[in-house]
XYZ file of C-alpha atoms in Angstrom:
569
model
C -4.470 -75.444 11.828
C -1.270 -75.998 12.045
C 0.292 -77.691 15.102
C -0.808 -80.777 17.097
C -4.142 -81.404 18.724
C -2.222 -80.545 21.931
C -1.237 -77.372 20.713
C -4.821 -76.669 20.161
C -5.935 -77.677 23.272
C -2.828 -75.476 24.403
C -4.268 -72.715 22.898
C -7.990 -73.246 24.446
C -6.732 -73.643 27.796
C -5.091 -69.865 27.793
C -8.826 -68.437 26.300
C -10.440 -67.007 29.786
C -13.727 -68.788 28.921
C -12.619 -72.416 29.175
C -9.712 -71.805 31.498
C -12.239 -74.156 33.786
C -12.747 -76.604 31.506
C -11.927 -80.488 32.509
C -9.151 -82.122 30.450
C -11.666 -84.404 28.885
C -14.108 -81.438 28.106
C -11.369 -79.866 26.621
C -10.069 -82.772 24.262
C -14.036 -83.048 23.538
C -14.035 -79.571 22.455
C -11.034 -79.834 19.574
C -12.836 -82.936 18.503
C -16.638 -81.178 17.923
C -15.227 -77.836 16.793
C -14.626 -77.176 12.835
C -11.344 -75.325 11.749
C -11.448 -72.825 9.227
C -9.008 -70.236 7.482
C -9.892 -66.823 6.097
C -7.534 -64.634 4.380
C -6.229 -61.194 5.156
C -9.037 -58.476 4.986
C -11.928 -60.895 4.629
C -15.016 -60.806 6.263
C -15.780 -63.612 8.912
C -19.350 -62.479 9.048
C -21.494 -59.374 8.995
C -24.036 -57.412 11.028
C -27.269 -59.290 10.989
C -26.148 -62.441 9.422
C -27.383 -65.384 11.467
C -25.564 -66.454 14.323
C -25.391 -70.255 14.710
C -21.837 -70.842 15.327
C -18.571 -69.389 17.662
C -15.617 -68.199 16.753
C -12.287 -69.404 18.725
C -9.106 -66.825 17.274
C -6.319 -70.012 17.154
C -4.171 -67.595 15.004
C -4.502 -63.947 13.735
C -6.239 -60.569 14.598
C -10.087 -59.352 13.959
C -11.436 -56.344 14.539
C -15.422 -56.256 15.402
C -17.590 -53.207 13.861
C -20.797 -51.908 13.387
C -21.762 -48.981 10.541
C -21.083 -45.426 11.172
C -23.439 -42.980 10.099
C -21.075 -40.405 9.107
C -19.553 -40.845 5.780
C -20.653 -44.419 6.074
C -17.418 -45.048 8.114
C -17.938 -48.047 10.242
C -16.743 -47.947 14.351
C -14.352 -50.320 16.083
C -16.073 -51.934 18.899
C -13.111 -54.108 19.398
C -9.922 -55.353 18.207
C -9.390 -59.222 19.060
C -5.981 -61.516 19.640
C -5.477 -65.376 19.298
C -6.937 -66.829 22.312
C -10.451 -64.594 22.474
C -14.006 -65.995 21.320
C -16.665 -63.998 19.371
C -20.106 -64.442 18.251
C -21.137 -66.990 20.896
C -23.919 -64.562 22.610
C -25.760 -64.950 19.062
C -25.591 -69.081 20.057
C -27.361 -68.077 23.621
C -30.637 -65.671 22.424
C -30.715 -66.708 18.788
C -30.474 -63.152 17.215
C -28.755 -61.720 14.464
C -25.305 -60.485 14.345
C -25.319 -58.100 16.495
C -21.853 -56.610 14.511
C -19.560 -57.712 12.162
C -15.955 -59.565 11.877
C -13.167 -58.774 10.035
C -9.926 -60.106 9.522
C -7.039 -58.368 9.864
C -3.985 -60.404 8.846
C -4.287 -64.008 7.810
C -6.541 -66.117 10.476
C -7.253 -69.796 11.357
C -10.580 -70.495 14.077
C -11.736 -73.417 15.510
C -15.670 -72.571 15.302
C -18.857 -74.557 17.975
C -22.043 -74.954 16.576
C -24.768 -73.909 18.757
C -25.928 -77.487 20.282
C -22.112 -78.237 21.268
C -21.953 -74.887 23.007
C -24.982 -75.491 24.619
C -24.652 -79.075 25.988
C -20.999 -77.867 26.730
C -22.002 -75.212 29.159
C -24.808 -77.474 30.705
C -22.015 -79.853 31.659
C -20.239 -77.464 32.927
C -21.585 -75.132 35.276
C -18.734 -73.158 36.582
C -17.960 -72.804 33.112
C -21.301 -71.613 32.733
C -20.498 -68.962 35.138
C -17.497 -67.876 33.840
C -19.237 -67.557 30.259
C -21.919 -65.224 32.232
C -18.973 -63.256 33.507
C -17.152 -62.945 30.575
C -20.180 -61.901 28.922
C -21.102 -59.365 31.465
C -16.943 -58.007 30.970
C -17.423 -57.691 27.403
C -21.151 -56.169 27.318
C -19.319 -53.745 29.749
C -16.175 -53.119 27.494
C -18.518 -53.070 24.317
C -21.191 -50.361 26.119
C -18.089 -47.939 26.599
C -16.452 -48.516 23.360
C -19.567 -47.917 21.660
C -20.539 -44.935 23.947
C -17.114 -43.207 22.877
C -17.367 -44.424 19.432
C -20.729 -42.891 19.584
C -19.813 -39.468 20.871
C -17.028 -39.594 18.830
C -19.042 -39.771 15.999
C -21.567 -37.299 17.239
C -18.714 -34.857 17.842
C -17.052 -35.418 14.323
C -20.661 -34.502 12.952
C -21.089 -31.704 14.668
C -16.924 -30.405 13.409
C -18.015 -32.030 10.058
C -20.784 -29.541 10.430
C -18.896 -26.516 11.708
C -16.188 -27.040 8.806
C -19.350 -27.101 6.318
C -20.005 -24.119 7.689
C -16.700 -22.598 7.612
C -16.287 -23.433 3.921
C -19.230 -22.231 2.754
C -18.798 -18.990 4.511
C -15.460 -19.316 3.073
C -16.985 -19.263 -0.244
C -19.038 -16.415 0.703
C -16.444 -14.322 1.885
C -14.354 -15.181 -1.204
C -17.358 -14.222 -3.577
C -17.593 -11.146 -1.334
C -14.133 -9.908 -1.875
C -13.904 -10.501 -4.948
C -17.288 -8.791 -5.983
C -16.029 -6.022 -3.945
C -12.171 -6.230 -5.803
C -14.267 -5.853 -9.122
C -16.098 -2.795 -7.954
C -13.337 -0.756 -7.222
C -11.600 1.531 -9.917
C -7.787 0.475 -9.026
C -6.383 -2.588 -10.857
C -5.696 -5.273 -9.165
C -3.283 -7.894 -9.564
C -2.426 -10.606 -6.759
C 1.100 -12.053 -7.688
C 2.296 -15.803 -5.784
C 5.909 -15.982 -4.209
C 6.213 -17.931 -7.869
C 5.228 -15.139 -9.676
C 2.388 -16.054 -10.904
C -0.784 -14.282 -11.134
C -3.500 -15.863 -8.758
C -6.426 -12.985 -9.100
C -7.074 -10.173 -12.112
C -9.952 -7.849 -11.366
C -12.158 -5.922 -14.119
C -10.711 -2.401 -13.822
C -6.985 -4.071 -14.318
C -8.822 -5.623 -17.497
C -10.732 -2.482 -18.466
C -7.484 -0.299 -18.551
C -5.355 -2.429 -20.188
C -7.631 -4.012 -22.453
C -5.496 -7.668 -22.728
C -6.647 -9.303 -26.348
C -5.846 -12.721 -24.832
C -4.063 -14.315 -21.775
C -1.613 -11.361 -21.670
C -3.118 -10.147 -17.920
C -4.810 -13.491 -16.733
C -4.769 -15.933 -13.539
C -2.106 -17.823 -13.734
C -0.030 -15.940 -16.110
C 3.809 -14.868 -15.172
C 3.875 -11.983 -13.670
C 6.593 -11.018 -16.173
C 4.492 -11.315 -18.788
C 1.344 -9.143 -17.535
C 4.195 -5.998 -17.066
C 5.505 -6.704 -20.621
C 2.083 -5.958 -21.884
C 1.266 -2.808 -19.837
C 4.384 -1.394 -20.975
C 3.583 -1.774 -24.344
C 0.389 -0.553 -24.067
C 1.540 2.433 -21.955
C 4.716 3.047 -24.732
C 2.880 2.079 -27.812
C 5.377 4.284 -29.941
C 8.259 4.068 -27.881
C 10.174 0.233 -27.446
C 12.981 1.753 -25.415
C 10.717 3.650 -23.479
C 8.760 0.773 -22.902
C 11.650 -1.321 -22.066
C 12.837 0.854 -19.372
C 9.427 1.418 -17.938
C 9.549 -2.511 -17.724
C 13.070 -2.861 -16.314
C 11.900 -0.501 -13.309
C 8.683 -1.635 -12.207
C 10.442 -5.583 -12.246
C 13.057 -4.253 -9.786
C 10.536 -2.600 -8.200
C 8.083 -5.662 -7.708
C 11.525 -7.926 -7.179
C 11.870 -5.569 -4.103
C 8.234 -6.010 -2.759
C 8.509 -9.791 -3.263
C 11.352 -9.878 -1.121
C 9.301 -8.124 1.751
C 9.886 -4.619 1.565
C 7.195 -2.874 2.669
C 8.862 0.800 1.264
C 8.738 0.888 -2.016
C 7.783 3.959 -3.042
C 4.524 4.130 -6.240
C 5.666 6.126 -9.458
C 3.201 7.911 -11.738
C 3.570 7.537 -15.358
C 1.816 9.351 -18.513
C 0.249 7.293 -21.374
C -1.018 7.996 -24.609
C -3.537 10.262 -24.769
C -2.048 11.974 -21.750
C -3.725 9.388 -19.417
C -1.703 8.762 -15.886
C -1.548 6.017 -13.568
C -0.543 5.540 -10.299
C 1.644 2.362 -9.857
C 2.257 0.409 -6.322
C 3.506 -2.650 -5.503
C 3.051 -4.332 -1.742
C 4.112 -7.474 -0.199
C 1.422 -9.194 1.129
C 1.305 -10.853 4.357
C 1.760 -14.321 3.557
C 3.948 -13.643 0.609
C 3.568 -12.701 -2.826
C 3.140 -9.206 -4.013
C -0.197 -7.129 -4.713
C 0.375 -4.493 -7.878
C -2.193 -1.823 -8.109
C -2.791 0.675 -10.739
C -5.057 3.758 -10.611
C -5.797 5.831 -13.428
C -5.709 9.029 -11.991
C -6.202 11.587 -15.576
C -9.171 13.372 -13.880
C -7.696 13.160 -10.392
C -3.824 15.062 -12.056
C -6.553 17.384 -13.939
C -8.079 18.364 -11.237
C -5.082 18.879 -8.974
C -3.377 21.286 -12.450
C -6.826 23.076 -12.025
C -6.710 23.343 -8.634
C -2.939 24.307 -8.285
C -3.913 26.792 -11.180
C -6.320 28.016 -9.266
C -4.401 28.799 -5.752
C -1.561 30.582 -7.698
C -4.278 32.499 -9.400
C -5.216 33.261 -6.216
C -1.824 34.209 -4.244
C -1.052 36.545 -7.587
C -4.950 38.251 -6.834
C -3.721 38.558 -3.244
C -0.318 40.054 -3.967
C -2.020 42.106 -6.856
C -2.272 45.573 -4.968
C 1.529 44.906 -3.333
C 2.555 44.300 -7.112
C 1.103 47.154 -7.849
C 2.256 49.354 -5.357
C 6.177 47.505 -5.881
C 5.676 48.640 -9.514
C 3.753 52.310 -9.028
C 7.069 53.301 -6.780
C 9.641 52.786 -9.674
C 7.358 54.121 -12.171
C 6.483 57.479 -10.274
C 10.328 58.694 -10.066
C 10.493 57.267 -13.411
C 8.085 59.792 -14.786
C 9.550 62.311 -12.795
C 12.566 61.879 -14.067
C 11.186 61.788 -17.377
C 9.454 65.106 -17.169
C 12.687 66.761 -15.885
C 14.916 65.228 -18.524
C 12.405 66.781 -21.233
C 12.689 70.363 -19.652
C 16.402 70.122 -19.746
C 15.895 68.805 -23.347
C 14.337 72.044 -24.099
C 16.652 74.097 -22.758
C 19.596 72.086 -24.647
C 17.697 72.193 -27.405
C 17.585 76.168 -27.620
C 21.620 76.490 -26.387
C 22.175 74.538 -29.298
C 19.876 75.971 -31.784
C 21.341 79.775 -31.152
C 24.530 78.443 -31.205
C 23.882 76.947 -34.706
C 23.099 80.045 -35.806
C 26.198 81.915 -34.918
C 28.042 79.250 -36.013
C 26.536 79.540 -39.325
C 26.860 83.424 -39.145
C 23.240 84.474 -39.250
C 23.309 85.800 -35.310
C 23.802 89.671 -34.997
C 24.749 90.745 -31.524
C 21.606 90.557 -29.818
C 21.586 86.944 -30.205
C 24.874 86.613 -29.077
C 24.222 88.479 -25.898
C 21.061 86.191 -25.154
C 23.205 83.271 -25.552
C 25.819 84.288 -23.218
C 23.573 85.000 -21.060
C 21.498 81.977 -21.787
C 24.516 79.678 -20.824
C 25.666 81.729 -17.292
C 22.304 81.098 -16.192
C 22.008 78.498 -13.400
C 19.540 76.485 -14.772
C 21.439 74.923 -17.685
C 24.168 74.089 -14.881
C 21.805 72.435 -13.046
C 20.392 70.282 -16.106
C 24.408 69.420 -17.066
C 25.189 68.119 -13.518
C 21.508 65.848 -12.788
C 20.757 64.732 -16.185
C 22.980 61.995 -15.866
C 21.799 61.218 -12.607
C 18.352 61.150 -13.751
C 19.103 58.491 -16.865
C 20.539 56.076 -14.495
C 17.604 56.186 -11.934
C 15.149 56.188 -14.982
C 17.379 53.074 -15.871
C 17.298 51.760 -12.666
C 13.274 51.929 -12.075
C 12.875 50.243 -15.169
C 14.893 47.436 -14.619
C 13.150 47.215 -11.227
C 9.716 47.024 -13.126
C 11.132 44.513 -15.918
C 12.233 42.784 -13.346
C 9.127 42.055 -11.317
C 6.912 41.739 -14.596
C 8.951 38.570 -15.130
C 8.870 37.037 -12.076
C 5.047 37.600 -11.850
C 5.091 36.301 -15.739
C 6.962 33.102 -14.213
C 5.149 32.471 -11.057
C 2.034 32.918 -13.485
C 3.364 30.406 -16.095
C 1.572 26.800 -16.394
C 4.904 25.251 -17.406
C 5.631 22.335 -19.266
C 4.559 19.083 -19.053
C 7.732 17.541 -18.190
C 10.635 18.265 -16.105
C 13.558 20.447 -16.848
C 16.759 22.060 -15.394
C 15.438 24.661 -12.518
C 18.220 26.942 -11.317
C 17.749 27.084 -7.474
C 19.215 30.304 -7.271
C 17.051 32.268 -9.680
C 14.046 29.934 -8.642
C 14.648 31.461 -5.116
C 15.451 35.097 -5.511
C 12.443 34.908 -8.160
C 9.951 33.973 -5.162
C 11.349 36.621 -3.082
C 10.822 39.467 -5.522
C 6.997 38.294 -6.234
C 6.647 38.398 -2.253
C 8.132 41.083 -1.633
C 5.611 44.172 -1.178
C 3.982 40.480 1.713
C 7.761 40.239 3.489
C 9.163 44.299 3.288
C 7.212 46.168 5.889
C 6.976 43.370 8.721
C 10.585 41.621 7.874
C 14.337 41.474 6.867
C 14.773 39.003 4.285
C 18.207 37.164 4.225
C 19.059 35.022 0.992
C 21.880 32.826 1.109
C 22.638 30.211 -1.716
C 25.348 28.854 -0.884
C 26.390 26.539 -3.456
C 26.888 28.232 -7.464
C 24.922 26.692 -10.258
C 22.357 24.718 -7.909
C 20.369 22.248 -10.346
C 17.258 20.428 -9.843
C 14.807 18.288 -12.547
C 11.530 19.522 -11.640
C 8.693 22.228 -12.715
C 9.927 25.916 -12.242
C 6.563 26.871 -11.939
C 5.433 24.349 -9.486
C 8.390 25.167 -7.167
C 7.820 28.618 -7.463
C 4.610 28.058 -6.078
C 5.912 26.221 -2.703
C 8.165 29.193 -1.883
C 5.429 31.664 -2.619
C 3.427 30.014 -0.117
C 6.136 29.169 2.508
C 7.301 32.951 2.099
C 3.829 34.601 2.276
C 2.948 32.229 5.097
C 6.379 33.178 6.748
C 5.202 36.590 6.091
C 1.980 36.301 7.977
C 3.489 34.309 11.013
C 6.343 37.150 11.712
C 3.530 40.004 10.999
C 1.588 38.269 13.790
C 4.142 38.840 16.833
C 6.123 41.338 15.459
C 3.883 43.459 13.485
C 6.326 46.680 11.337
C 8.270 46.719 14.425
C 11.155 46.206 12.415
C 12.107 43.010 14.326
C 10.455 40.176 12.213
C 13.152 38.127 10.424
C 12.637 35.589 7.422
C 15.982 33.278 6.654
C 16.065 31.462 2.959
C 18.819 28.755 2.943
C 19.798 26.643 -0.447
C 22.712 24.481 -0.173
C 23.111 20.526 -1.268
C 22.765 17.614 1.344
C 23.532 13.724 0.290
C 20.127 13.099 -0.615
C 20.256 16.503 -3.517
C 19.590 19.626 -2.500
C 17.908 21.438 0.345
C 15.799 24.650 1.138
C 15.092 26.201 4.498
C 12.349 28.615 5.061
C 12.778 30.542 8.637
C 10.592 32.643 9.820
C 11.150 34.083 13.786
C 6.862 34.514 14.073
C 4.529 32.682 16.539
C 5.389 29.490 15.885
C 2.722 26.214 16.390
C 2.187 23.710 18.867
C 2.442 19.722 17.594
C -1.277 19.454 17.348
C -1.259 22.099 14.955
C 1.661 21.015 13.098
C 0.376 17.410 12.319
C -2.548 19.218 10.396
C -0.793 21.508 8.368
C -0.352 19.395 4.958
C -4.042 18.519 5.318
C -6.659 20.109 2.667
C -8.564 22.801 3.418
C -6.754 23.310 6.779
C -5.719 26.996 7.991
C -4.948 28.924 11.269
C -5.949 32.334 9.672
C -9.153 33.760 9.874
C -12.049 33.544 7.579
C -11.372 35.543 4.106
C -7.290 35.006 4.614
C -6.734 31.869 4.033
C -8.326 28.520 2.432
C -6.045 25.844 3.435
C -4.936 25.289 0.159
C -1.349 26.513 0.476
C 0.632 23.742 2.222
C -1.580 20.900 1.154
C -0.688 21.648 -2.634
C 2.839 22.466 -1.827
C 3.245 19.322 0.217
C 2.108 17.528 -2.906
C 4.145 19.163 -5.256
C 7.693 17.983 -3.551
C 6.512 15.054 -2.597
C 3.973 13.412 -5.680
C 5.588 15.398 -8.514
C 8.950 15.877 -7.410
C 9.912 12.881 -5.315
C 10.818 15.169 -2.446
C 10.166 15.862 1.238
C 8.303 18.788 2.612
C 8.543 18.719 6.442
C 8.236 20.934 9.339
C 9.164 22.266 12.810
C 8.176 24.517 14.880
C 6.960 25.290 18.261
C 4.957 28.431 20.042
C 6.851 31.381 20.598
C 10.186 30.023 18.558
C 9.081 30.458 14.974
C 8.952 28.179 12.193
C 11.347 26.237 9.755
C 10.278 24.616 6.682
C 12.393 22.216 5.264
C 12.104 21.450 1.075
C 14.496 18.686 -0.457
C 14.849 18.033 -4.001
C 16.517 14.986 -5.158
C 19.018 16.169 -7.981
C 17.574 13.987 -10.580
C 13.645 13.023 -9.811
């Protein structure tokens, strides 16, 4: 210890137990009692080691603790100063440690055997009672500390518990999700903010077929694109290489948090498409899907095959009847032209023969007579006419053979120069014999040498339907009252170039409007209509074209359908 005796005794005169002690009691108590030093972090003594002996704290801190029974962890009962005693209840029943001592910084005690303690307090009886009380304080203090120590501990079971519980229905939900990622026929690949891969499921794997870590957790982002281009492009590096330059500004965009960027479709060998996405998730980091939608595209050709099929079967007797009108004068004409032919025919043979000198004056006098006759005036004066109606009809007939022939067309595979203003006029000539007894039709491009990328055929098939619908809409108020009115309008915006469709027919209320792009929706009565129309169309501008198909209207004011085509798509 170091110090003097009468710093000792200094010392035991501030401790709360033997603040009654006598002066000589005191001295007698530095001279009985052992000194000791233990080290930083030792133990003085543990729980159930015999207790024969007390514990004076000259210098120093201890803590006292019993065992935990979560995680082992053991629970402060108290944390002691110089100046306190512990372990000198173990000197009064003769029991075990009731807890143990540890050091917490280097310590020096001045320690009582049991006897000395004893024969001290026996001496001493108001010390006596102040041990009692100072027992009874602590017992007290030590209850409550253990009771919250012990409800602490009971609580951080029952959280251990509950966060047990949450990770293993963590776990569950993870295997969940991820069973039910791998069961779905999109690709799937869950990019970090660092642009690394974090989860690959099996149809990603399936489609792309990686040979080793090209499209794998914890692969670069970069690199997974770099091998889906080449296996989309197999034949085609600069192809590929553009594909790739895209979709990485595309991603870049969805990384940053743009929740707008719009999916592409792209064709690859074999004719196989896919439908590409990228979305910004939540927490950041981008999820890329990829559908393979071959059968999905067939199905929609088929099914787009199948509704122009079907406008040309509904416009078949109008076709007909636009075609029979033409070809009846036509024939007409025909038959007249080939009596006048005759007639020609014998002016000119009998004058042949006088010409030639074989006609004696018979034949001469039938001739004259042939040419005063009123007839052969007549032929002169409406042959000519007749050749430039024949003309006419037949042009009129050529004409809508090849628009049906175009409308009819499947088209190409990939996108070429359409020429609004034929594209347009085309659809109104197919439509015509739907529009010409319930409506005026007014035309107006107003821009020369109107270009779009797209499908002719495709497009064709919007305006068909927008016309014929149009058509239907006016024929409903207005009936061959002569007052219907349809209103085409082609002129370029900004954005490329854009087509109006008016019609001044019954017009629909918003419920009705919101519905109009779905499948298999219609206002018009059974046998009329499938609800085809407009859902294909709207897919058409929209999926193929990279357009916007949109609509307004309200009951009683018509209709106006609005197409835009972006000039390069």
């Amino acid at each position: 210890m170091k110090g003097t005796v009468d710093d000792i005794k200094t010392v035991l005169s501030r401790v709360p137990l033997f603040a009654n002690l006598p002066a000589e009691e005191l001295a007698r108590l530095t001279e009985i009692g052992q000194y000791i030093s233990i080290g930083e972090g030792q133990t003085v003594f543990l729980e159930d080691d015999p207790g024969d002996t007390a514990y004076i704290i000259l210098e120093g801190r201890v803590n006292i603790l019993r065992a935990g029974t979560v995680d082992g962890a053991d629970v402060v009962l108290a944390s002691l100063q110089p100046g306190e005693v512990f372990g000198e209840l173990a000197l009064i029943d003769g029991k075990p440690r009731s807890a143990s001592a540890v050091a917490l910084e280097n310590c020096e005690f001045l320690i009582i055997d049991r006897d000395n303690f004893i024969q001290m307090l026996s001496r001493t009886p108001r010390v006596l009672g102040d041990f009692m009380k100072h027992q009874l304080t602590r017992l007290r203090d030590t209850n409550a500390a253990f009771f919250e120590a012990t409800e602490a501990e009971g609580l951080l079971e029952t959280k251990s518990a509950e966060l047990y519980e949450v990770k293993q229905q963590a776990v569950r939900d993870r295997t969940q999700l991820l069973n039910a990622i791998n069961s779905v026929r999109e690709g799937f690949l869950l990019v970090s903010e660092e642009r690394i891969v974090g989860l690959v499921n099996k149809s990603m794997e399936e489609m792309f077929h990686p040979c080793e870590n090209q499209i794998a957790e914890g692969v670069g982002s970069g690199e997974c694109f770099a091998w889906i281009s080449q296996m989309l492009f197999p034949n085609d590096a600069n192809r590929a290489a553009e594909w790739l330059a895209h979709q990485t500004a595309k991603f870049d965009l969805a990384l940053a948090g743009d929740g707008n960027v719009e999916p592409d479709e792209v064709t690859g060998p074999g004719d196989r498409t896919f439908w590409i996405r990228h979305r910004p998730m939540m927490q950041g980091g981008v999820v890329t899907t990829i559908t393979d939608t071959t059968e999905r595209s067939r199905m929609e050709a088929r099914l787009r095959q199948s509704q122009r099929l079907e406008a040309l079967g509904t416009l078949a007797g109008g076709v007909a009847h636009e075609i029979n009108t033409p070809v009846q004068y036509v024939a007409d004409n025909i038959s007249f032209l080939m009596e006048a032919f005759d007639s020609f025919v014998d002016v000119s043979n009998r004058s042949q023969a006088i010409v030639e000198g074989e006609a004696d004056p018979k034949s001469l006098k039938e001739l004259r007579s042939l040419l005063e006759d009123d007839d052969i005036e007549f032929y002169r004066q409406e042959a000519p006419t007749a050749l430039s109606q024949s003309r006419d009809g037949i042009q009129q007939i050529a004409k809508i053979v090849q628009a049906v022939k175009e409308f009819s067309h499947p088209g190409t595979k990939e996108h070429t120069d359409v020429d609004i203003d034929h594209l347009v006029h085309n659809a109104a000539t197919v439509t015509r014999n739907k529009w010409k007894y319930v409506a005026e039709l007014d035309v107006r491009v107003e821009q020369k040498n109107l270009v779009v990328s797209g499908h002719a055929d495709e497009l064709s098939q919007v305006l068909f339907n927008l016309i014929v619908n149009a058509a239907d809409a006016v024929a409903d108020v207005h009936g061959e009252s002569g007052e219907g009115k349809i209103e085409i309008i082609a002129d370029t915006v900004p954005s490329g170039v854009e087509i109006l469709v008016t019609d001044n027919g019954t017009g629909m209320d918003d419920v009705t409007r919101s519905k109009i792009f779905d499948q298999f929706f219609t206002t018009k009565p059974p046998g009329k209509g499938t609800g085809q129309g407009l859902s294909i169309s709207h897919r058409i501008v929209t999926e193929k074209h990279g357009g916007e198909l949109s609509c307004t209207s309200s009951p009683g004011h018509g209709t106006t359908f609005k197409l835009k085509l972006p000039v390069q798509t």
